[in-house]
Amino acid sequence: MGNAHSALAEHMARGISQANGDLAGEPLIDAEIVGRSVAYMANLPLDANALFHTVTATKCRLSGGG
C-alpha cells in the first residue's frame, strides 16, 4: 500500500528515479480506497484471516520493487 496518495507520496507522482536510471512518475491510489481495504480486514470475523491482501494502483509497473 506504499503508493497511497498522501502528502508523503506526493513527490512520487512528479517523478522518482527508476531502476534503469530514468525519472518517471509513479501511479498513486486514492488513500480512501486503501483505508476501505484496511477496514475490510479489520471487520473480518475472528475465525477468518486475510493471509495476503494486495492493494495497488492500476497502472503500477512492478510489485515489490521498493
Tab-separated table of C-alpha atoms in Angstrom:
chain	number	residue	atom	x	y	z
A	1	MET	CA	0.000	0.000	0.000
A	2	GLY	CA	3.024	2.222	-0.440
A	3	ASN	CA	1.522	4.074	-3.392
A	4	ALA	CA	-1.379	5.525	-1.411
A	5	HIS	CA	-1.867	9.162	-2.411
A	6	SER	CA	-0.805	11.202	0.606
A	7	ALA	CA	1.434	14.145	1.460
A	8	LEU	CA	4.272	11.656	1.973
A	9	ALA	CA	3.867	10.189	-1.525
A	10	GLU	CA	3.118	13.418	-3.417
A	11	HIS	CA	6.665	13.608	-4.807
A	12	MET	CA	6.248	10.147	-6.361
A	13	ALA	CA	3.620	11.426	-8.800
A	14	ARG	CA	6.007	14.125	-10.045
A	15	GLY	CA	8.767	11.614	-10.744
A	16	ILE	CA	11.325	9.458	-8.968
A	17	SER	CA	14.382	7.529	-10.138
A	18	GLN	CA	13.581	4.184	-11.723
A	19	ALA	CA	15.719	1.031	-11.780
A	20	ASN	CA	17.005	1.918	-15.268
A	21	GLY	CA	18.004	5.431	-14.180
A	22	ASP	CA	15.068	7.219	-15.837
A	23	LEU	CA	12.871	9.661	-13.955
A	24	ALA	CA	9.175	8.716	-14.094
A	25	GLY	CA	6.006	9.476	-12.185
A	26	GLU	CA	4.587	6.683	-10.049
A	27	PRO	CA	0.876	5.844	-10.214
A	28	LEU	CA	-0.873	6.547	-6.909
A	29	ILE	CA	-4.028	5.062	-5.415
A	30	ASP	CA	-6.606	7.127	-3.541
A	31	ALA	CA	-5.933	6.866	0.203
A	32	GLU	CA	-9.673	6.356	0.822
A	33	ILE	CA	-9.548	3.095	-1.152
A	34	VAL	CA	-6.596	1.945	0.941
A	35	GLY	CA	-8.488	2.854	4.104
A	36	ARG	CA	-11.541	0.891	2.980
A	37	SER	CA	-9.380	-2.173	2.343
A	38	VAL	CA	-7.867	-1.933	5.839
A	39	ALA	CA	-11.362	-1.549	7.325
A	40	TYR	CA	-12.451	-4.646	5.392
A	41	MET	CA	-9.683	-6.700	7.024
A	42	ALA	CA	-10.388	-5.231	10.458
A	43	ASN	CA	-14.057	-6.207	10.176
A	44	LEU	CA	-13.496	-9.847	9.282
A	45	PRO	CA	-14.958	-12.260	11.833
A	46	LEU	CA	-12.459	-13.551	14.405
A	47	ASP	CA	-12.489	-17.010	12.813
A	48	ALA	CA	-11.340	-15.584	9.448
A	49	ASN	CA	-7.951	-14.287	8.354
A	50	ALA	CA	-6.645	-12.338	5.358
A	51	LEU	CA	-3.331	-14.096	4.744
A	52	PHE	CA	-2.481	-11.939	1.721
A	53	HIS	CA	-4.016	-8.603	0.794
A	54	THR	CA	-2.557	-6.559	-2.052
A	55	VAL	CA	-3.984	-3.172	-2.968
A	56	THR	CA	-2.209	-1.287	-5.725
A	57	ALA	CA	-2.706	1.490	-8.237
A	58	THR	CA	-3.987	0.052	-11.519
A	59	LYS	CA	-1.029	1.258	-13.568
A	60	CYS	CA	1.783	0.218	-11.192
A	61	ARG	CA	4.558	-1.288	-13.272
A	62	LEU	CA	6.210	-3.520	-10.666
A	63	SER	CA	5.152	-5.237	-7.481
A	64	GLY	CA	7.542	-5.308	-4.540
A	65	GLY	CA	10.169	-3.186	-6.248
A	66	GLY	CA	10.702	-0.796	-3.358
